[in-house]
Coordinates of C-alpha atoms in Angstrom, one line a residue:
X1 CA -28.3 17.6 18.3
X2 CA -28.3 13.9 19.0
X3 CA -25.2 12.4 20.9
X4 CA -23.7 9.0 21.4
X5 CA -21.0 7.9 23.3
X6 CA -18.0 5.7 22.6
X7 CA -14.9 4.4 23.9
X8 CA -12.9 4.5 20.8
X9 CA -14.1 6.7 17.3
X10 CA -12.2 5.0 14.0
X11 CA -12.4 7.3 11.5
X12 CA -12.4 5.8 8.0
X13 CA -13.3 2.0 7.0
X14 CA -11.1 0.9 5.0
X15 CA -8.1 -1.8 6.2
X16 CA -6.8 1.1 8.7
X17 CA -9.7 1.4 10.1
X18 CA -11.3 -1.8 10.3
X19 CA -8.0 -3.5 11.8
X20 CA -7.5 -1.1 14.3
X21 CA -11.4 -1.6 15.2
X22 CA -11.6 -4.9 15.7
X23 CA -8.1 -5.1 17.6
X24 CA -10.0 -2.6 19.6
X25 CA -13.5 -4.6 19.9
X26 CA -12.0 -7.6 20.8
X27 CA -9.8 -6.1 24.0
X28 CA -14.1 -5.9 25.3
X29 CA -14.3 -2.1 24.1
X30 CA -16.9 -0.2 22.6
X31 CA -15.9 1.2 18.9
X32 CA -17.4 2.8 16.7
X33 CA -16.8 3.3 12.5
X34 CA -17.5 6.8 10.8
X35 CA -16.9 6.2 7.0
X36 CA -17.5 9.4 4.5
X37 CA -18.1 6.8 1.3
X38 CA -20.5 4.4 0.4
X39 CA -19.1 0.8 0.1
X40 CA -18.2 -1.2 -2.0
X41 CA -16.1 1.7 -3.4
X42 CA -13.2 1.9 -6.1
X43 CA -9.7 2.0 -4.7
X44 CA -6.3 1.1 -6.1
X45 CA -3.8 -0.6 -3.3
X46 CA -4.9 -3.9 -5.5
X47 CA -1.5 -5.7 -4.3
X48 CA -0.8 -7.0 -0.8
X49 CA 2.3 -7.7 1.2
X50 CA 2.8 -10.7 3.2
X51 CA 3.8 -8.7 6.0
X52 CA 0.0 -7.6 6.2
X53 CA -1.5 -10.7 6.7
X54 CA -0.1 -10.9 10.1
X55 CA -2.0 -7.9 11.0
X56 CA -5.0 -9.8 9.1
X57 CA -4.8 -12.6 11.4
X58 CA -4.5 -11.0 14.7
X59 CA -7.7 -8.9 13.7
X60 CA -9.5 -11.8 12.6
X61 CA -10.1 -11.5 9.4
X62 CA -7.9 -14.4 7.8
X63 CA -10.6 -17.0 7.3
X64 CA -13.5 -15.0 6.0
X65 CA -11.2 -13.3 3.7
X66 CA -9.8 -16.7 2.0
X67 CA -13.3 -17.5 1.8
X68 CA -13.3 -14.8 -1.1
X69 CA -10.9 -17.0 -2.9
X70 CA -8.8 -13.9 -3.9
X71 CA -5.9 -14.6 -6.4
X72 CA -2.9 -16.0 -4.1
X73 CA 0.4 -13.7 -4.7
X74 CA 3.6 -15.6 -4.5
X75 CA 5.9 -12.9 -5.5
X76 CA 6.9 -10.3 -7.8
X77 CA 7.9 -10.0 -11.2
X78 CA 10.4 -7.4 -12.9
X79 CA 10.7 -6.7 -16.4
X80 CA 13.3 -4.6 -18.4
X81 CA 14.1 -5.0 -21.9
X82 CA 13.2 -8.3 -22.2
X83 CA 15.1 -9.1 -18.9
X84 CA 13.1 -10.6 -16.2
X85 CA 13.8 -10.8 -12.2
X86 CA 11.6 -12.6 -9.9
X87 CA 11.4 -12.8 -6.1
X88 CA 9.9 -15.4 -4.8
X89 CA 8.7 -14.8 -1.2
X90 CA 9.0 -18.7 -0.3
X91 CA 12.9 -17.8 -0.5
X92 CA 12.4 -14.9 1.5
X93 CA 15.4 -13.6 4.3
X94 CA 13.0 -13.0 7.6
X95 CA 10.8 -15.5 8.7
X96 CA 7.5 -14.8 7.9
X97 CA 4.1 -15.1 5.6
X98 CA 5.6 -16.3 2.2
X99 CA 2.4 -15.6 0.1
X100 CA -0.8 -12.7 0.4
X101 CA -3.7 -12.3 -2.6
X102 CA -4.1 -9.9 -5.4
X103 CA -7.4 -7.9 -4.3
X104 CA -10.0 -6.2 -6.2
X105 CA -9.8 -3.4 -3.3
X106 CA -14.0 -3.1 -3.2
X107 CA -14.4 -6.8 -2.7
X108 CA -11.3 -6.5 0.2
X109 CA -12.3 -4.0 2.3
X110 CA -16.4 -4.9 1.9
X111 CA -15.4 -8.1 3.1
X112 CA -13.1 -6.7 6.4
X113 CA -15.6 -4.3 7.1
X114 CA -18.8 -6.6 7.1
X115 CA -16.4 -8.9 9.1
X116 CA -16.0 -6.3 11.5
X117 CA -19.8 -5.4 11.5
X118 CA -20.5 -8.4 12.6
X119 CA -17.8 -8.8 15.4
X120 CA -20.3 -6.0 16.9
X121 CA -18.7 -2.5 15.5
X122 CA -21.6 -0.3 13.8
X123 CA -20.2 1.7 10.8
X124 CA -22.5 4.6 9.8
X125 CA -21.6 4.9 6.1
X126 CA -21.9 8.2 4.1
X127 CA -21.1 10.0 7.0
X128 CA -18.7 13.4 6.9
X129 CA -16.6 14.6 10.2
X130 CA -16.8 18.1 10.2
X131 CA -15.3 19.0 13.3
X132 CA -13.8 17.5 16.3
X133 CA -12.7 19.4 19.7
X134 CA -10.6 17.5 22.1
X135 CA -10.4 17.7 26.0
X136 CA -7.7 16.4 26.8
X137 CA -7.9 12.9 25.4
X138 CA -11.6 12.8 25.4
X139 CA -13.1 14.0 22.4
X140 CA -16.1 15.1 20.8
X141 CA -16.7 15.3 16.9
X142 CA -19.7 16.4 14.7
X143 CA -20.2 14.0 11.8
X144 CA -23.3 15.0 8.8
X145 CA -25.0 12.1 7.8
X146 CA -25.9 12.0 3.6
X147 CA -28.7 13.9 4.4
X148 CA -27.1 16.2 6.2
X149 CA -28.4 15.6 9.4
X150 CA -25.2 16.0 12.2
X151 CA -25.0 15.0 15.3
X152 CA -22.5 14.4 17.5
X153 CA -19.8 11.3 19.1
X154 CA -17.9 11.4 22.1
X155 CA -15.0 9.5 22.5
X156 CA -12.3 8.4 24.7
X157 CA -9.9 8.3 22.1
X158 CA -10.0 8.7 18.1
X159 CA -8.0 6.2 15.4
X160 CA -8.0 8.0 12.3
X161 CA -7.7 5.6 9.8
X162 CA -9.1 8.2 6.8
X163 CA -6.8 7.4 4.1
X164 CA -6.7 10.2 1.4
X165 CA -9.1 11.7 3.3
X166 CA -6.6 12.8 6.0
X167 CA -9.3 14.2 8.4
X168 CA -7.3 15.2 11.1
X169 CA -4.4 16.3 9.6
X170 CA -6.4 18.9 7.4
X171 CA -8.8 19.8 10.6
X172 CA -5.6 20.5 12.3
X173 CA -2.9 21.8 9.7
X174 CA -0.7 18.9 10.3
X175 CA 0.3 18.1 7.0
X176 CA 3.6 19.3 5.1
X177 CA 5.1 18.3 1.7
X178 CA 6.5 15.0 0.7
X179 CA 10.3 14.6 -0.4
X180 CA 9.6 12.3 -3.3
X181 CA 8.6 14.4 -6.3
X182 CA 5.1 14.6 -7.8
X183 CA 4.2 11.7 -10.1
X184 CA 0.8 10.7 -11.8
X185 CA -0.9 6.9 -12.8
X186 CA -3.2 6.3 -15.4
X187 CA -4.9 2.7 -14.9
X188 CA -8.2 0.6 -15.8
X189 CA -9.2 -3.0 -15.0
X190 CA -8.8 -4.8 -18.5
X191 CA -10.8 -8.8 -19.5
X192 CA -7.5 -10.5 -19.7
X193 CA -7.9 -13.4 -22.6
X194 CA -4.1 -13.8 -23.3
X195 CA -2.9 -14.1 -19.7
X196 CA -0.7 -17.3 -20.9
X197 CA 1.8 -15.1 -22.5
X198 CA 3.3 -14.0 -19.4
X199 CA 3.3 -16.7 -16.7
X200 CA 1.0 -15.4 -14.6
X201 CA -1.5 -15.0 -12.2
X202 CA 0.1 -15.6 -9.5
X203 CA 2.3 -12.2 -8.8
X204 CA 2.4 -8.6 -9.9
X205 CA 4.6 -7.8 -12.6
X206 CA 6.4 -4.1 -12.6
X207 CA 7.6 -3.6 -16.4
X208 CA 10.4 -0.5 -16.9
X209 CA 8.8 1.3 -19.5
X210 CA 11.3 3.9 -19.7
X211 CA 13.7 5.8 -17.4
X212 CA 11.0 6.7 -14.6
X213 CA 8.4 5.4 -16.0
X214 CA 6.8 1.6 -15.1
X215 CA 3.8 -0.1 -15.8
X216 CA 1.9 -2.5 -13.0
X217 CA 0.1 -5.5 -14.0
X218 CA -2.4 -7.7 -11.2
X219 CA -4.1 -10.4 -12.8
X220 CA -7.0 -11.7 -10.0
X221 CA -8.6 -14.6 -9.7
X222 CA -11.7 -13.9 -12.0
X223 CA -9.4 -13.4 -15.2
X224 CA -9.8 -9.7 -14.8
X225 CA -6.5 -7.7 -14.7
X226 CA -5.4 -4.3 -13.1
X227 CA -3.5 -2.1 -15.5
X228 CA -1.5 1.0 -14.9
X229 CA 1.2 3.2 -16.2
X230 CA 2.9 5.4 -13.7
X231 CA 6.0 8.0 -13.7
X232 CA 6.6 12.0 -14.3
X233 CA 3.6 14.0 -15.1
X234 CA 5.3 15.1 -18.2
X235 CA 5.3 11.5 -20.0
X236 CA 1.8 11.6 -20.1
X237 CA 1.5 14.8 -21.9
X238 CA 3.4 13.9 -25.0
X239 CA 0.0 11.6 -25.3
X240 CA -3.4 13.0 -26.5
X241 CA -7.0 11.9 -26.7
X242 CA -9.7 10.7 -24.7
X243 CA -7.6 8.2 -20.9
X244 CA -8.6 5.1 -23.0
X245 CA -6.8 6.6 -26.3
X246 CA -4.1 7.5 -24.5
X247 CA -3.8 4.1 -22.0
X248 CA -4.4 2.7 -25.6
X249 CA -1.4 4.2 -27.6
X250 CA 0.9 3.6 -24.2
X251 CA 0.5 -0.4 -24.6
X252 CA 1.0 -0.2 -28.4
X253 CA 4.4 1.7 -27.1
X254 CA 5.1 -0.7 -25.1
X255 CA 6.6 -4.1 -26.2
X256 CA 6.1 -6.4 -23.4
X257 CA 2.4 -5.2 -23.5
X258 CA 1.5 -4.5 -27.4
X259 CA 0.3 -8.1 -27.9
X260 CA -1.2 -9.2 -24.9
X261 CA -3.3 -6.4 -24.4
X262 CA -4.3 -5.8 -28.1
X263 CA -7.9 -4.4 -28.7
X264 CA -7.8 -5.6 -24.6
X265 CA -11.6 -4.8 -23.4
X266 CA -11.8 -2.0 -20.8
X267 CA -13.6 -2.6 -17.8
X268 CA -14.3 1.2 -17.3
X269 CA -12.5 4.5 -18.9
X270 CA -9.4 5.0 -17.7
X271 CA -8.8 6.9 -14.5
X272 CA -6.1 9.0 -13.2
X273 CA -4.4 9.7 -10.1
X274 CA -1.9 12.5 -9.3
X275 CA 0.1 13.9 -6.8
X276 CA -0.6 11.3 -3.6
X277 CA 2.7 11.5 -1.9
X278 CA 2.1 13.4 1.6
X279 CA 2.8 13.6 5.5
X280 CA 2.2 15.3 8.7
X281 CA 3.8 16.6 11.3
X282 CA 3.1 14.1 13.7
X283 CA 1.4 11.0 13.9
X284 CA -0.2 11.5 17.2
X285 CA -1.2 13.8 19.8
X286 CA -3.1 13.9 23.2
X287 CA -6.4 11.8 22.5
X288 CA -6.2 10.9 18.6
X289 CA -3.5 8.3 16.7
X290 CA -3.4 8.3 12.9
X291 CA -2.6 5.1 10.8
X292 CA -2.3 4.0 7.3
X293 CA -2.1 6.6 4.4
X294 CA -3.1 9.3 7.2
X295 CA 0.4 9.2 8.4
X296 CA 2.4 9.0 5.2
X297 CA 1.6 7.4 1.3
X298 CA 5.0 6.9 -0.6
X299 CA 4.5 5.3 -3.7
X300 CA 2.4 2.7 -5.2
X301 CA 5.4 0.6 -6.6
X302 CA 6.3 -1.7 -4.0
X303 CA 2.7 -2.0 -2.8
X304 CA 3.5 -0.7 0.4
X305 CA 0.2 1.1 1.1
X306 CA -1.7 -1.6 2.6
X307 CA 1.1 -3.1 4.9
X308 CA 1.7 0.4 5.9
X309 CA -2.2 0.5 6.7
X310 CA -2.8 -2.6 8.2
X311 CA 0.2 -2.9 10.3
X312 CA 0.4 0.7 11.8
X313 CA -3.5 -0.3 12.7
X314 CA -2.1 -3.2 14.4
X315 CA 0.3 -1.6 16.4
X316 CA -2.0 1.5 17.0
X317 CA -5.1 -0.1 17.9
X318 CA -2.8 -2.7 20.9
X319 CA -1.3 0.9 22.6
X320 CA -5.0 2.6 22.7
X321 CA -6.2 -0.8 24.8
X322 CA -3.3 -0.1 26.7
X323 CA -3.9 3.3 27.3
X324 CA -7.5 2.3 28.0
X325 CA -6.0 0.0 30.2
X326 CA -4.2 2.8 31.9
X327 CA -0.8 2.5 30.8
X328 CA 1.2 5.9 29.9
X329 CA 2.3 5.2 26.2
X330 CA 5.2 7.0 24.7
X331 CA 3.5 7.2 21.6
X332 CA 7.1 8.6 20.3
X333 CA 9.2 5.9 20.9
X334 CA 6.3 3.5 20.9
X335 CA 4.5 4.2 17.7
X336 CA 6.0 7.3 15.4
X337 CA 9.5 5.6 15.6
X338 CA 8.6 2.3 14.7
X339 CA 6.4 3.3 12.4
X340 CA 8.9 6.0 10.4
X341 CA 11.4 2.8 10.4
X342 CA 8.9 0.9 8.1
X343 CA 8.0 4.5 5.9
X344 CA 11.9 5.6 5.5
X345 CA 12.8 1.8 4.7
X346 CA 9.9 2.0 1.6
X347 CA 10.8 5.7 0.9
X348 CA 14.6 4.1 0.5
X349 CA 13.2 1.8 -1.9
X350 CA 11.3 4.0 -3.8
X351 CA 13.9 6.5 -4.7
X352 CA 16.1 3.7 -5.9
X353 CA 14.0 2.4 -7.8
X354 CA 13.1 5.8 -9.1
X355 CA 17.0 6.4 -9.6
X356 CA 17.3 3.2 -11.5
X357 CA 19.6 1.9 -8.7
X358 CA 17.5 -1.2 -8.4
X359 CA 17.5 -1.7 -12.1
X360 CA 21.0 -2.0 -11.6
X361 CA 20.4 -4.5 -8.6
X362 CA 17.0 -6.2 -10.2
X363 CA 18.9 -7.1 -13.7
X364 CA 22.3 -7.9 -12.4
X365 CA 24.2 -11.0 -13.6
X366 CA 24.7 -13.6 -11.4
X367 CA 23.1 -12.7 -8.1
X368 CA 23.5 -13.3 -4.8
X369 CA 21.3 -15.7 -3.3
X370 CA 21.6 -14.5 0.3
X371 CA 21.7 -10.8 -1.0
X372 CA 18.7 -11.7 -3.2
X373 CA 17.0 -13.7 -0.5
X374 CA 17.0 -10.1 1.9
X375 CA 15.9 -7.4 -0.7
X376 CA 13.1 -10.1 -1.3
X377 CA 12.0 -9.5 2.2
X378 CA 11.4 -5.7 1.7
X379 CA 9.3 -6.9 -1.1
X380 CA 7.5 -8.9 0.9
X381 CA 7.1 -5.7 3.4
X382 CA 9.3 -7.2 6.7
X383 CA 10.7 -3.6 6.7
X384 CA 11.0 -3.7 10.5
X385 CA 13.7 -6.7 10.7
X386 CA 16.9 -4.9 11.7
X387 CA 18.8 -8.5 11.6
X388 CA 18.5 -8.0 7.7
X389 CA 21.4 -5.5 6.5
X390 CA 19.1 -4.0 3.4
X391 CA 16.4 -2.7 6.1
X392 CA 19.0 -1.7 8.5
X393 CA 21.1 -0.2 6.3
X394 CA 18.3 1.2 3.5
X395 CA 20.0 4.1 3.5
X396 CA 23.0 3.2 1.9
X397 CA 23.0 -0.2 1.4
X398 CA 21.4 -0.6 -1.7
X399 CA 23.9 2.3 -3.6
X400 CA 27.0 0.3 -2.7
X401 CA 25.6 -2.7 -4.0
X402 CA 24.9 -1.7 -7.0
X403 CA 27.9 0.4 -7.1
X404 CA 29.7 -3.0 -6.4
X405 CA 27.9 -4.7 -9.0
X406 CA 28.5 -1.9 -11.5
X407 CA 32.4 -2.0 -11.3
X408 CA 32.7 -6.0 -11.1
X409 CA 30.6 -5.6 -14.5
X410 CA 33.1 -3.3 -15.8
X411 CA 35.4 -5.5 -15.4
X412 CA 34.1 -8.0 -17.6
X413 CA 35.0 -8.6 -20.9
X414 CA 32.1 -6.8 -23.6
X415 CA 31.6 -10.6 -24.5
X416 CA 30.2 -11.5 -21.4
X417 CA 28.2 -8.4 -20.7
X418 CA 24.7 -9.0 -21.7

């Protein structure tokens, strides 16, 4: 069996994987990209967070992706009932990136991983890991190529950046149930002709469909549009048909949507996607790191996924040079905690929204800039500020507001309360 040797193994090309890598590359490191698919591939995650490009730019990817001329995201747009509430990330609380791009996700992470290729870092595509045994922190994993030749890679170290594919959690029984309840998306890209009607491109726009259920809507630069309902497994089933009759009679339910996306042309039949929220037990161990959806996917409803992926990359891929470097890194304190401060922050966010706490926030009368001005900054994906109180305090923070903003609304007169 044919062997190679590396100093660092990244499992998975995707952002993870390809930010971690060249962090990696550039400390003078040999790496090396094992990828199971075949790029470009589909992926949804369609929807960054300025908080990523950071990451973006210290990997060195910032130039050649503008060259893509993705569609620039300013912010984010929420609808209820004919209500809107926007967030603009120019009046953002933390300092910080105040705009990112709306992505077709094949396009995105072609471009970072032919970036990376060139920076020196092979990727062997269509290429399965099918074992690893670790030695300490020295590794060695089998990998089958699509022809099902395997041979083998030793390592120093292993970044698993695998995404759903969660290679080292499921080789090693790390992973345990989510706390946020199952939920399912049905989406498709869509030729948008009537994009006028709604102000766009240049943010996402989350409509409330219903209690628990919202819709997403990404224009991109090329006039195409990412569509998707999400929300209970159980809303979809009181729909029948073929995904595009379905996807079909949801927009005619829908009155924000009903015109614009008439007799809309779909790109491809609708897909769905079920059931993503997962963890592990740990987000390390002696000789491997994991980053991006590996360690934890909430939700997609804040965007979160990416950030999540190209910043725990960023972070990851500086303490392996260290520990290259010799340093002993307390991957607990260093990594895992910083790390779960970002996740629990989202997961915060999430449930509200899910709860219909930040309807209560998002729609309110009369809002407060300041208060406005640091939710905006979650949005945005600074979820690692501590100066601002709604990331320090996610916890609770966000219940007494809206429990504030409930009973000063109560106290209104019924003429005033719209």
């Amino acid at each position: 069996m044919a062997i190679q040797s590396t100093d660092v193994l990244v499992i998975g090309a995707g952002p993870a994987g390809t930010v971690a890598a060249s962090i990696v590359n550039k400390a003078g490191y040999k790496v090396r990209i094992v990828e199971k698919m075949k790029f470009p591939r589909f992926v949804i995650g369609e929807s960054l967070l300025p908080r990523c490009m950071e990451a973006l730019e210290e990997a060195g990817f910032l130039d050649t992706v503008k060259e893509q001329k993705f569609q620039e995201k300013g912010g984010a747009k929420f609808v209820k009932d004919g209500k809107i509430c926007d967030y603009r990330f120019a009046d953002q609380f933390t300092k910080g990136w105040k705009w990112t791009w709306q992505v077709t996700r094949a396009d995105f992470d072609k471009t970072l991983a032919d970036t990376v290729e060139k920076m020196g870092v092979p990727i062997d595509y269509e290429t399965t890991v099918t074992g690893i045994e670790f030695h300490g922190s020295d590794s060695v994993t089998t990998v089958e190529d699509k022809n099902g030749n395997s041979s083998q890679i030793k390592a120093r170290f292993i970044i698993d950046g695998s995404g759903y594919g969660r290679v080292i959690p499921k080789l090693f029984k790390l992973d345990r149930p989510s706390n946020l309840p199952p939920r399912k998306a049905l989406f498709t890209h869509t030729v948008d002709l009537r994009r006028e009607m709604s102000d766009e491109p240049n943010r996402i726009t989350i409509v409330v469909h219903k209690p628990g259920i919202w819709i997403w809507i990404i224009p991109f630069a090329t006039g195409v549009t990412s569509l998707g309902f999400v929300g209970d497994p159980s809303f979809f089933n009181s729909y029948s048909g073929s995904t595009e009759q379905q996807l079909r009679a949801m927009i005619a339910d829908e009155p924000y949507l009903k015109e614009r996306f008439k007799d809309i042309e779909f790109l491809f039949e609708p897909r769905v996607l079920e059931s993503w929220s997962s963890t592990t037990d740990r987000f390390f161990g002696d000789g491997f790191v994991l980053t991006g959806n590996v360690t934890e996917f909430l939700d997609p409803v804040f965007s979160s996924g990416v950030t999540l992926a190209t910043v725990s990359s960023q972070i990851a891929g500086k303490l392996v040079v260290e520990k290259l470097n010799g340093r002993d890194i307390d991957w607990e304190k260093e990594y895992m905690k910083v790390m779960m401060q970002g996740v629990d922050t989202f997961r915060s966010y999430v449930m509200a929204w899910y709860e219909g706490t930040l309807d209560t926030i998002f729609f309110a009368n009369d809002q407060d800039e300041l208060i406005k001005s640091q939710i905006c900054s979650v949005l945005a994906g600074y979820v690692w500020d501590l100066e601002n109180p709604y990331v320090k305090n996610h916890k609770t923070g966000l219940h007494r507001l809206a429990s504030m903003i409930s009973y000063r609304d109560s106290l209104l007169p019924n003429s005033l309360k719209t």
